[in-house]
mmCIF file of C-alpha atoms in Angstrom:
data_model
loop_
_atom_site.group_PDB
_atom_site.id
_atom_site.type_symbol
_atom_site.label_atom_id
_atom_site.label_comp_id
_atom_site.label_asym_id
_atom_site.label_seq_id
_atom_site.Cartn_x
_atom_site.Cartn_y
_atom_site.Cartn_z
ATOM 1 C CA MET T 1 0.000 0.000 0.000
ATOM 2 C CA ARG T 2 2.880 2.374 0.835
ATOM 3 C CA ALA T 3 4.364 1.897 -2.630
ATOM 4 C CA ARG T 4 0.994 2.763 -4.102
ATOM 5 C CA LEU T 5 0.673 5.827 -1.862
ATOM 6 C CA ARG T 6 4.192 6.889 -2.794
ATOM 7 C CA ASP T 7 3.431 6.587 -6.531
ATOM 8 C CA ILE T 8 0.272 8.649 -6.187
ATOM 9 C CA ALA T 9 2.017 11.232 -4.007
ATOM 10 C CA ASP T 10 4.846 11.595 -6.533
ATOM 11 C CA GLN T 11 2.391 11.957 -9.413
ATOM 12 C CA ALA T 12 0.355 14.598 -7.559
ATOM 13 C CA SER T 13 3.409 16.346 -6.024
ATOM 14 C CA VAL T 14 1.998 16.008 -2.513
ATOM 15 C CA SER T 15 2.886 14.013 0.610
ATOM 16 C CA GLU T 16 1.768 10.448 1.258
ATOM 17 C CA ALA T 17 -0.134 11.724 4.276
ATOM 18 C CA THR T 18 -2.126 14.058 2.037
ATOM 19 C CA VAL T 19 -2.923 11.200 -0.329
ATOM 20 C CA SER T 20 -4.128 9.145 2.635
ATOM 21 C CA ARG T 21 -6.372 11.978 3.848
ATOM 22 C CA VAL T 22 -7.961 12.327 0.389
ATOM 23 C CA LEU T 23 -8.526 8.579 -0.036
ATOM 24 C CA ASN T 24 -10.071 8.309 3.410
ATOM 25 C CA GLY T 25 -12.266 11.378 2.993
ATOM 26 C CA LYS T 26 -10.637 13.300 5.851
ATOM 27 C CA PRO T 27 -11.088 17.085 6.100
ATOM 28 C CA GLY T 28 -8.331 19.670 5.918
ATOM 29 C CA VAL T 29 -7.332 19.227 2.265
ATOM 30 C CA ALA T 30 -7.678 22.056 -0.245
ATOM 31 C CA GLU T 31 -10.006 21.307 -3.157
ATOM 32 C CA SER T 32 -7.219 21.891 -5.712
ATOM 33 C CA THR T 33 -5.000 19.391 -3.858
ATOM 34 C CA ARG T 34 -7.841 16.889 -3.627
ATOM 35 C CA GLN T 35 -8.412 17.145 -7.385
ATOM 36 C CA ALA T 36 -4.671 16.693 -8.030
ATOM 37 C CA VAL T 37 -4.707 13.433 -6.045
ATOM 38 C CA LEU T 38 -7.804 12.150 -7.842
ATOM 39 C CA THR T 39 -6.250 13.017 -11.199
ATOM 40 C CA ALA T 40 -3.111 11.136 -10.202
ATOM 41 C CA LEU T 41 -5.248 8.093 -9.403
ATOM 42 C CA ASP T 42 -6.801 8.251 -12.865
ATOM 43 C CA VAL T 43 -3.470 8.769 -14.643
ATOM 44 C CA LEU T 44 -1.839 5.823 -12.857
ATOM 45 C CA GLY T 45 -4.790 3.560 -13.582
ATOM 46 C CA TYR T 46 -5.939 3.035 -9.998
ATOM 47 C CA ASP T 47 -9.652 2.690 -9.264
ATOM 48 C CA ARG T 48 -11.056 5.494 -7.193
ATOM 49 C CA PRO T 49 -12.733 4.496 -3.907
ATOM 50 C CA SER T 50 -16.460 4.180 -4.591
ATOM 51 C CA ARG T 51 -17.360 7.359 -2.710
ATOM 52 C CA LEU T 52 -14.851 9.338 -4.813
ATOM 53 C CA ARG T 53 -16.015 8.142 -8.213
ATOM 54 C CA ARG T 54 -17.594 10.585 -10.606
ATOM 55 C CA LYS T 55 -21.344 10.570 -10.375
ATOM 56 C CA SER T 56 -23.099 10.071 -13.709
ATOM 57 C CA ALA T 57 -25.687 12.711 -14.472
ATOM 58 C CA GLY T 58 -27.631 10.049 -16.345
ATOM 59 C CA LEU T 59 -27.793 8.037 -19.534
ATOM 60 C CA VAL T 60 -28.145 9.529 -23.011
ATOM 61 C CA GLY T 61 -29.097 7.414 -26.005
ATOM 62 C CA LEU T 62 -27.111 7.861 -29.214
ATOM 63 C CA ILE T 63 -28.676 6.114 -32.204
ATOM 64 C CA VAL T 64 -26.534 5.929 -35.350
ATOM 65 C CA PRO T 65 -26.690 4.007 -38.630
ATOM 66 C CA GLU T 66 -24.273 1.218 -39.466
ATOM 67 C CA LEU T 67 -20.636 1.936 -38.663
ATOM 68 C CA THR T 68 -19.144 0.808 -41.979
ATOM 69 C CA ASN T 69 -19.291 4.402 -43.189
ATOM 70 C CA PRO T 70 -16.523 6.117 -41.173
ATOM 71 C CA ILE T 71 -18.462 9.374 -40.827
ATOM 72 C CA PHE T 72 -20.859 7.785 -38.325
ATOM 73 C CA PRO T 73 -18.154 6.558 -35.911
ATOM 74 C CA ALA T 74 -16.643 10.057 -36.178
ATOM 75 C CA PHE T 75 -19.892 11.652 -35.027
ATOM 76 C CA ALA T 76 -20.419 8.988 -32.367
ATOM 77 C CA GLN T 77 -16.948 9.361 -30.851
ATOM 78 C CA THR T 78 -17.065 13.155 -30.754
ATOM 79 C CA ILE T 79 -20.556 13.273 -29.253
ATOM 80 C CA GLU T 80 -19.765 10.515 -26.727
ATOM 81 C CA ASN T 81 -16.672 12.387 -25.539
ATOM 82 C CA SER T 82 -18.628 15.612 -25.080
ATOM 83 C CA LEU T 83 -21.400 13.846 -23.184
ATOM 84 C CA ALA T 84 -18.911 12.091 -20.899
ATOM 85 C CA GLN T 85 -17.175 15.388 -20.116
ATOM 86 C CA SER T 86 -20.560 16.753 -19.055
ATOM 87 C CA GLY T 87 -21.113 13.807 -16.721
ATOM 88 C CA TYR T 88 -23.484 11.796 -18.895
ATOM 89 C CA THR T 89 -23.036 8.172 -19.876
ATOM 90 C CA PRO T 90 -23.708 7.635 -23.598
ATOM 91 C CA VAL T 91 -25.477 4.478 -24.722
ATOM 92 C CA LEU T 92 -24.515 3.769 -28.336
ATOM 93 C CA CYS T 93 -27.138 2.018 -30.445
ATOM 94 C CA THR T 94 -26.003 0.938 -33.905
ATOM 95 C CA GLN T 95 -28.439 0.036 -36.653
ATOM 96 C CA VAL T 96 -27.658 -2.521 -39.349
ATOM 97 C CA ALA T 97 -29.771 -3.878 -42.170
ATOM 98 C CA GLY T 98 -32.045 -6.556 -40.755
ATOM 99 C CA GLY T 99 -30.954 -5.764 -37.212
ATOM 100 C CA VAL T 100 -32.588 -3.914 -34.334
ATOM 101 C CA HIS T 101 -35.041 -1.256 -35.538
ATOM 102 C CA GLU T 102 -34.778 2.362 -34.372
ATOM 103 C CA ASP T 103 -38.111 2.068 -32.560
ATOM 104 C CA ASP T 104 -36.866 -1.001 -30.661
ATOM 105 C CA TYR T 105 -33.771 0.865 -29.558
ATOM 106 C CA VAL T 106 -35.953 3.733 -28.359
ATOM 107 C CA THR T 107 -38.067 1.322 -26.303
ATOM 108 C CA MET T 108 -34.944 -0.147 -24.723
ATOM 109 C CA LEU T 109 -33.571 3.306 -23.919
ATOM 110 C CA LEU T 110 -36.842 4.404 -22.357
ATOM 111 C CA GLU T 111 -36.823 1.316 -20.148
ATOM 112 C CA ARG T 112 -33.405 2.387 -18.897
ATOM 113 C CA GLY T 113 -34.640 5.867 -18.054
ATOM 114 C CA VAL T 114 -32.434 7.864 -20.410
ATOM 115 C CA ALA T 115 -32.272 11.620 -19.942
ATOM 116 C CA GLY T 116 -32.512 12.208 -23.698
ATOM 117 C CA ILE T 117 -31.816 10.744 -27.138
ATOM 118 C CA ILE T 118 -29.701 11.919 -30.081
ATOM 119 C CA PHE T 119 -30.616 10.559 -33.513
ATOM 120 C CA ILE T 120 -27.996 10.700 -36.294
ATOM 121 C CA SER T 121 -29.254 10.154 -39.858
ATOM 122 C CA GLY T 122 -32.184 8.200 -38.469
ATOM 123 C CA LEU T 123 -35.733 7.728 -39.665
ATOM 124 C CA HIS T 124 -36.209 11.488 -39.396
ATOM 125 C CA ALA T 125 -34.102 11.741 -42.575
ATOM 126 C CA ASP T 126 -36.565 9.560 -44.509
ATOM 127 C CA THR T 127 -39.467 11.492 -46.060
ATOM 128 C CA THR T 128 -41.664 8.378 -45.896
ATOM 129 C CA THR T 129 -41.413 8.306 -42.078
ATOM 130 C CA ASP T 130 -44.400 9.156 -39.905
ATOM 131 C CA SER T 131 -43.482 11.917 -37.468
ATOM 132 C CA ASP T 132 -45.736 10.422 -34.769
ATOM 133 C CA ARG T 133 -42.901 8.347 -33.270
ATOM 134 C CA TYR T 134 -40.966 11.527 -32.440
ATOM 135 C CA VAL T 135 -44.039 13.525 -31.457
ATOM 136 C CA ALA T 136 -44.925 10.806 -28.930
ATOM 137 C CA LEU T 137 -41.462 11.047 -27.370
ATOM 138 C CA ARG T 138 -41.754 14.809 -27.037
ATOM 139 C CA GLU T 139 -45.190 14.434 -25.463
ATOM 140 C CA ARG T 140 -43.406 12.444 -22.747
ATOM 141 C CA ASN T 141 -41.114 15.491 -22.364
ATOM 142 C CA LEU T 142 -38.119 13.449 -23.460
ATOM 143 C CA PRO T 143 -35.368 15.747 -24.813
ATOM 144 C CA LEU T 144 -34.397 14.953 -28.427
ATOM 145 C CA VAL T 145 -31.889 16.273 -30.943
ATOM 146 C CA LEU T 146 -31.980 15.094 -34.557
ATOM 147 C CA VAL T 147 -28.884 15.284 -36.768
ATOM 148 C CA ASN T 148 -28.721 15.352 -40.595
ATOM 149 C CA GLY T 149 -32.364 15.077 -41.493
ATOM 150 C CA TYR T 150 -35.554 17.021 -41.000
ATOM 151 C CA ILE T 151 -39.178 16.155 -40.361
ATOM 152 C CA GLU T 152 -42.024 18.634 -39.951
ATOM 153 C CA GLY T 153 -44.058 18.866 -36.787
ATOM 154 C CA VAL T 154 -41.447 17.645 -34.289
ATOM 155 C CA ASP T 155 -40.805 19.916 -31.308
ATOM 156 C CA ALA T 156 -37.028 19.468 -31.192
ATOM 157 C CA PRO T 157 -33.814 21.074 -32.474
ATOM 158 C CA PHE T 158 -32.329 19.807 -35.731
ATOM 159 C CA ILE T 159 -28.613 19.948 -36.632
ATOM 160 C CA SER T 160 -27.657 19.575 -40.308
ATOM 161 C CA ASN T 161 -24.844 19.966 -42.767
ATOM 162 C CA ASP T 162 -25.622 22.404 -45.595
ATOM 163 C CA ASP T 163 -26.127 19.965 -48.464
ATOM 164 C CA VAL T 164 -27.046 22.696 -50.956
ATOM 165 C CA ALA T 165 -23.849 24.626 -50.221
ATOM 166 C CA SER T 166 -21.886 21.363 -50.471
ATOM 167 C CA MET T 167 -22.907 20.965 -54.091
ATOM 168 C CA GLY T 168 -21.991 24.551 -54.816
ATOM 169 C CA LEU T 169 -18.490 24.106 -53.411
ATOM 170 C CA ALA T 170 -17.874 20.891 -55.352
ATOM 171 C CA LEU T 171 -19.207 22.208 -58.659
ATOM 172 C CA GLU T 172 -17.391 25.540 -58.439
ATOM 173 C CA HIS T 173 -14.159 23.580 -58.055
ATOM 174 C CA LEU T 174 -14.840 21.244 -60.975
ATOM 175 C CA VAL T 175 -16.054 24.008 -63.286
ATOM 176 C CA SER T 176 -12.893 25.992 -62.492
ATOM 177 C CA LEU T 177 -10.961 22.977 -63.812
ATOM 178 C CA GLY T 178 -12.868 23.123 -67.084
ATOM 179 C CA HIS T 179 -15.465 20.411 -66.447
ATOM 180 C CA ARG T 180 -18.964 20.861 -67.833
ATOM 181 C CA GLU T 181 -20.255 17.287 -68.065
ATOM 182 C CA ILE T 182 -20.410 16.694 -64.340
ATOM 183 C CA GLY T 183 -22.446 13.878 -62.833
ATOM 184 C CA LEU T 184 -24.027 13.469 -59.405
ATOM 185 C CA ALA T 185 -24.047 10.054 -57.705
ATOM 186 C CA VAL T 186 -26.300 9.909 -54.651
ATOM 187 C CA GLY T 187 -28.450 7.514 -52.680
ATOM 188 C CA PRO T 188 -32.230 7.043 -52.817
ATOM 189 C CA ASP T 189 -34.059 10.344 -53.130
ATOM 190 C CA ARG T 190 -36.528 9.673 -50.345
ATOM 191 C CA TYR T 191 -33.882 10.932 -47.922
ATOM 192 C CA VAL T 192 -33.800 14.616 -46.997
ATOM 193 C CA PRO T 193 -30.020 15.067 -47.481
ATOM 194 C CA VAL T 194 -30.267 13.481 -50.953
ATOM 195 C CA ILE T 195 -33.177 15.712 -51.940
ATOM 196 C CA ARG T 196 -31.178 18.743 -50.853
ATOM 197 C CA LYS T 197 -28.044 17.617 -52.673
ATOM 198 C CA ILE T 198 -30.024 17.161 -55.884
ATOM 199 C CA ALA T 199 -31.602 20.610 -55.471
ATOM 200 C CA GLY T 200 -28.167 22.151 -54.866
ATOM 201 C CA PHE T 201 -26.717 20.311 -57.855
ATOM 202 C CA ARG T 202 -29.481 21.551 -60.167
ATOM 203 C CA HIS T 203 -29.123 25.118 -58.935
ATOM 204 C CA SER T 204 -25.332 25.233 -59.191
ATOM 205 C CA MET T 205 -25.230 23.565 -62.607
ATOM 206 C CA GLN T 206 -27.672 26.187 -63.856
ATOM 207 C CA GLU T 207 -25.668 29.002 -62.318
ATOM 208 C CA LEU T 208 -22.221 27.767 -63.317
ATOM 209 C CA THR T 209 -22.787 26.037 -66.659
ATOM 210 C CA GLY T 210 -26.106 27.424 -67.828
ATOM 211 C CA ARG T 211 -27.677 23.959 -68.024
ATOM 212 C CA PRO T 212 -31.338 24.016 -66.958
ATOM 213 C CA ASP T 213 -31.851 20.284 -67.425
ATOM 214 C CA VAL T 214 -29.418 17.907 -65.734
ATOM 215 C CA ASP T 215 -31.633 14.861 -65.202
ATOM 216 C CA ASP T 216 -29.331 12.709 -67.335
ATOM 217 C CA LEU T 217 -26.416 13.626 -65.071
ATOM 218 C CA ILE T 218 -28.050 12.458 -61.827
ATOM 219 C CA GLU T 219 -27.735 8.829 -60.750
ATOM 220 C CA ARG T 220 -29.470 7.465 -57.677
ATOM 221 C CA SER T 221 -27.901 4.340 -56.259
ATOM 222 C CA LEU T 222 -26.838 2.940 -52.858
ATOM 223 C CA PHE T 223 -24.619 4.720 -50.334
ATOM 224 C CA SER T 224 -21.853 2.150 -50.752
ATOM 225 C CA VAL T 225 -18.711 1.415 -52.751
ATOM 226 C CA GLU T 226 -20.755 -0.787 -55.087
ATOM 227 C CA GLY T 227 -23.429 1.891 -55.457
ATOM 228 C CA GLY T 228 -20.816 4.480 -56.341
ATOM 229 C CA ALA T 229 -19.239 2.194 -58.928
ATOM 230 C CA THR T 230 -22.580 1.492 -60.601
ATOM 231 C CA ALA T 231 -23.561 5.157 -60.713
ATOM 232 C CA ALA T 232 -20.158 6.254 -62.021
ATOM 233 C CA GLY T 233 -20.257 3.632 -64.785
ATOM 234 C CA ARG T 234 -23.564 4.949 -66.057
ATOM 235 C CA LEU T 235 -22.347 8.539 -65.940
ATOM 236 C CA ILE T 236 -19.113 7.701 -67.763
ATOM 237 C CA ASP T 237 -21.185 6.010 -70.466
ATOM 238 C CA ARG T 238 -23.051 9.306 -70.910
ATOM 239 C CA GLY T 239 -19.846 11.278 -71.345
ATOM 240 C CA ALA T 240 -19.331 12.681 -67.834
ATOM 241 C CA THR T 241 -15.782 13.841 -67.149
ATOM 242 C CA ALA T 242 -16.306 14.224 -63.410
ATOM 243 C CA VAL T 243 -18.654 13.081 -60.657
ATOM 244 C CA VAL T 244 -19.706 14.454 -57.296
ATOM 245 C CA CYS T 245 -20.644 11.645 -54.898
ATOM 246 C CA GLY T 246 -22.997 11.577 -51.936
ATOM 247 C CA SER T 247 -20.448 9.877 -49.672
ATOM 248 C CA ASP T 248 -16.763 9.058 -49.572
ATOM 249 C CA LEU T 249 -17.548 5.352 -49.947
ATOM 250 C CA MET T 250 -19.443 6.071 -53.163
ATOM 251 C CA ALA T 251 -16.462 8.118 -54.363
ATOM 252 C CA LEU T 252 -14.100 5.193 -53.765
ATOM 253 C CA GLY T 253 -16.444 3.053 -55.838
ATOM 254 C CA ALA T 254 -16.410 5.658 -58.597
ATOM 255 C CA ILE T 255 -12.608 5.621 -58.675
ATOM 256 C CA ARG T 256 -12.605 1.831 -58.821
ATOM 257 C CA GLU T 257 -15.045 1.826 -61.735
ATOM 258 C CA ALA T 258 -13.068 4.446 -63.649
ATOM 259 C CA ARG T 259 -9.904 2.389 -63.302
ATOM 260 C CA LYS T 260 -11.753 -0.746 -64.327
ATOM 261 C CA ARG T 261 -12.539 1.054 -67.588
ATOM 262 C CA GLY T 262 -8.912 2.029 -68.119
ATOM 263 C CA LEU T 263 -9.355 5.637 -67.048
ATOM 264 C CA ASN T 264 -6.867 7.502 -64.890
ATOM 265 C CA VAL T 265 -8.118 9.504 -61.913
ATOM 266 C CA PRO T 266 -7.804 12.466 -62.147
ATOM 267 C CA ARG T 267 -6.273 12.759 -65.623
ATOM 268 C CA ASP T 268 -9.272 11.219 -67.423
ATOM 269 C CA PHE T 269 -11.991 11.410 -64.780
ATOM 270 C CA SER T 270 -12.332 13.561 -61.637
ATOM 271 C CA VAL T 271 -14.062 12.417 -58.458
ATOM 272 C CA VAL T 272 -15.325 14.428 -55.477
ATOM 273 C CA GLY T 273 -16.459 12.684 -52.283
ATOM 274 C CA TYR T 274 -18.550 13.830 -49.369
ATOM 275 C CA ASP T 275 -17.858 13.655 -45.597
ATOM 276 C CA ASP T 276 -14.027 13.670 -45.354
ATOM 277 C CA SER T 277 -14.145 10.643 -43.108
ATOM 278 C CA THR T 278 -11.160 8.964 -41.480
ATOM 279 C CA LEU T 279 -8.285 7.846 -43.742
ATOM 280 C CA ILE T 280 -9.763 9.447 -46.876
ATOM 281 C CA ALA T 281 -6.672 11.657 -47.148
ATOM 282 C CA PHE T 282 -4.608 8.470 -47.550
ATOM 283 C CA THR T 283 -6.494 6.799 -50.397
ATOM 284 C CA ASP T 284 -5.010 6.415 -53.864
ATOM 285 C CA PRO T 285 -5.342 9.090 -55.049
ATOM 286 C CA PRO T 286 -6.075 11.157 -51.933
ATOM 287 C CA LEU T 287 -9.725 12.090 -52.259
ATOM 288 C CA THR T 288 -11.005 15.586 -52.913
ATOM 289 C CA THR T 289 -14.106 15.779 -50.735
ATOM 290 C CA VAL T 290 -16.638 17.992 -48.998
ATOM 291 C CA ARG T 291 -15.912 17.958 -45.272
ATOM 292 C CA GLN T 292 -18.777 17.932 -42.821
ATOM 293 C CA SER T 293 -18.192 20.071 -39.735
ATOM 294 C CA VAL T 294 -18.265 17.066 -37.403
ATOM 295 C CA ASN T 295 -16.733 18.814 -34.397
ATOM 296 C CA ALA T 296 -18.910 21.912 -34.604
ATOM 297 C CA MET T 297 -22.065 19.924 -35.347
ATOM 298 C CA SER T 298 -21.358 17.500 -32.501
ATOM 299 C CA ALA T 299 -20.717 20.329 -30.037
ATOM 300 C CA ALA T 300 -23.968 22.023 -31.062
ATOM 301 C CA THR T 301 -25.829 18.722 -30.743
ATOM 302 C CA VAL T 302 -24.622 18.078 -27.197
ATOM 303 C CA ARG T 303 -25.188 21.691 -26.152
ATOM 304 C CA ALA T 304 -28.743 21.607 -27.490
ATOM 305 C CA LEU T 305 -29.504 18.333 -25.699
ATOM 306 C CA LEU T 306 -28.061 19.526 -22.390
ATOM 307 C CA ASP T 307 -30.101 22.716 -22.645
ATOM 308 C CA GLU T 308 -33.207 20.619 -23.299
ATOM 309 C CA ILE T 309 -32.442 18.422 -20.287
ATOM 310 C CA ALA T 310 -31.913 21.519 -18.124
ATOM 311 C CA GLY T 311 -35.325 22.858 -19.136
ATOM 312 C CA GLN T 312 -33.836 25.642 -21.252
ATOM 313 C CA PRO T 313 -34.912 24.528 -24.733
ATOM 314 C CA SER T 314 -33.150 25.813 -27.813
ATOM 315 C CA PRO T 315 -35.147 27.817 -30.343
ATOM 316 C CA ARG T 316 -37.128 25.469 -32.561
ATOM 317 C CA ALA T 317 -35.162 25.690 -35.764
ATOM 318 C CA GLU T 318 -32.802 23.741 -37.961
ATOM 319 C CA TYR T 319 -29.198 24.726 -37.351
ATOM 320 C CA VAL T 320 -27.348 24.388 -40.659
ATOM 321 C CA PHE T 321 -23.548 24.196 -40.723
ATOM 322 C CA ARG T 322 -21.508 25.221 -43.736
ATOM 323 C CA PRO T 323 -19.111 22.543 -45.013
ATOM 324 C CA GLU T 324 -15.606 22.915 -46.423
ATOM 325 C CA LEU T 325 -14.144 21.667 -49.689
ATOM 326 C CA VAL T 326 -10.861 19.804 -49.180
ATOM 327 C CA VAL T 327 -8.955 19.622 -52.466
ATOM 328 C CA ARG T 328 -6.627 16.653 -52.849
ATOM 329 C CA GLY T 329 -5.532 14.424 -55.708
ATOM 330 C CA SER T 330 -8.720 12.976 -57.198
ATOM 331 C CA THR T 331 -9.657 16.062 -59.226
ATOM 332 C CA GLY T 332 -7.815 17.651 -62.134
ATOM 333 C CA ALA T 333 -8.276 19.753 -65.253
ATOM 334 C CA VAL T 334 -10.521 18.314 -67.937
ATOM 335 C CA ARG T 335 -8.680 16.770 -70.868
ATOM 336 C CA ARG T 336 -9.006 18.597 -74.171
ATOM 337 C CA HIS T 337 -9.485 16.291 -77.149
#
């Protein structure tokens, strides 16, 4: 025990007697000294005595889609860290095709008495979803925050990336490189972010290239590598020299399909992704992509939820965050024939 006390005392720069007083809950120790000893315990990997452990302010549910797309783990990790720093214990619920449904997760979280729930790209992003499931939760006074999606009639704050601006950033870049036949590869258009991306694509193509009709340049597929490859193949067949994708995974599929056809990226075909998820800077070639403001969006999400829990609700609005274009090696000047 003395060796342990000595280690803690050395780490905290206090005496062993002071460490003993803190561990035994004795008076006469300054709060700053007490915190230094507790921090030393944590740093050295010792368990705090039960009465000195941090009290959890409660559980918070965090429901995210599948984790194969790296953007969702990025949101989850950032939000979980912020919740933990505020004293809350996050409960991560991951959805997969054919797995536990969002409604089932909600039931489980309610049974555990969660203080609130954060939904990331959940059913609220699907225009075919009935809003009643969220309305019922709000009628129970359960605090909610919904990220990247929007559904009318729900009394809760919404946090979203600016999908319309994202298309403008990507197309301005490609047009500056001489591209005019630019395709858009996105997921099913029943999802709010997809609808907004398509609207932004139409608007920016009109503004930047003067094309009022771009239906033949829009491909709806799956948000996956395979979906991106399929969409890119169809666009290449129609003469597209570049493609903007609805996710980084789709962009990787587009690059794979271009190479399969003997095209060089970016010399023959340019590709822009969306998200700037982990490791995308290290692909071959490094991917030009639209970066979501994960840190800022996550901070706003946690702040909004904590305000809701504290009975100080945020204004009922959708908070839209402007993205950033990160230019790397997958885009280049159009080839002149």
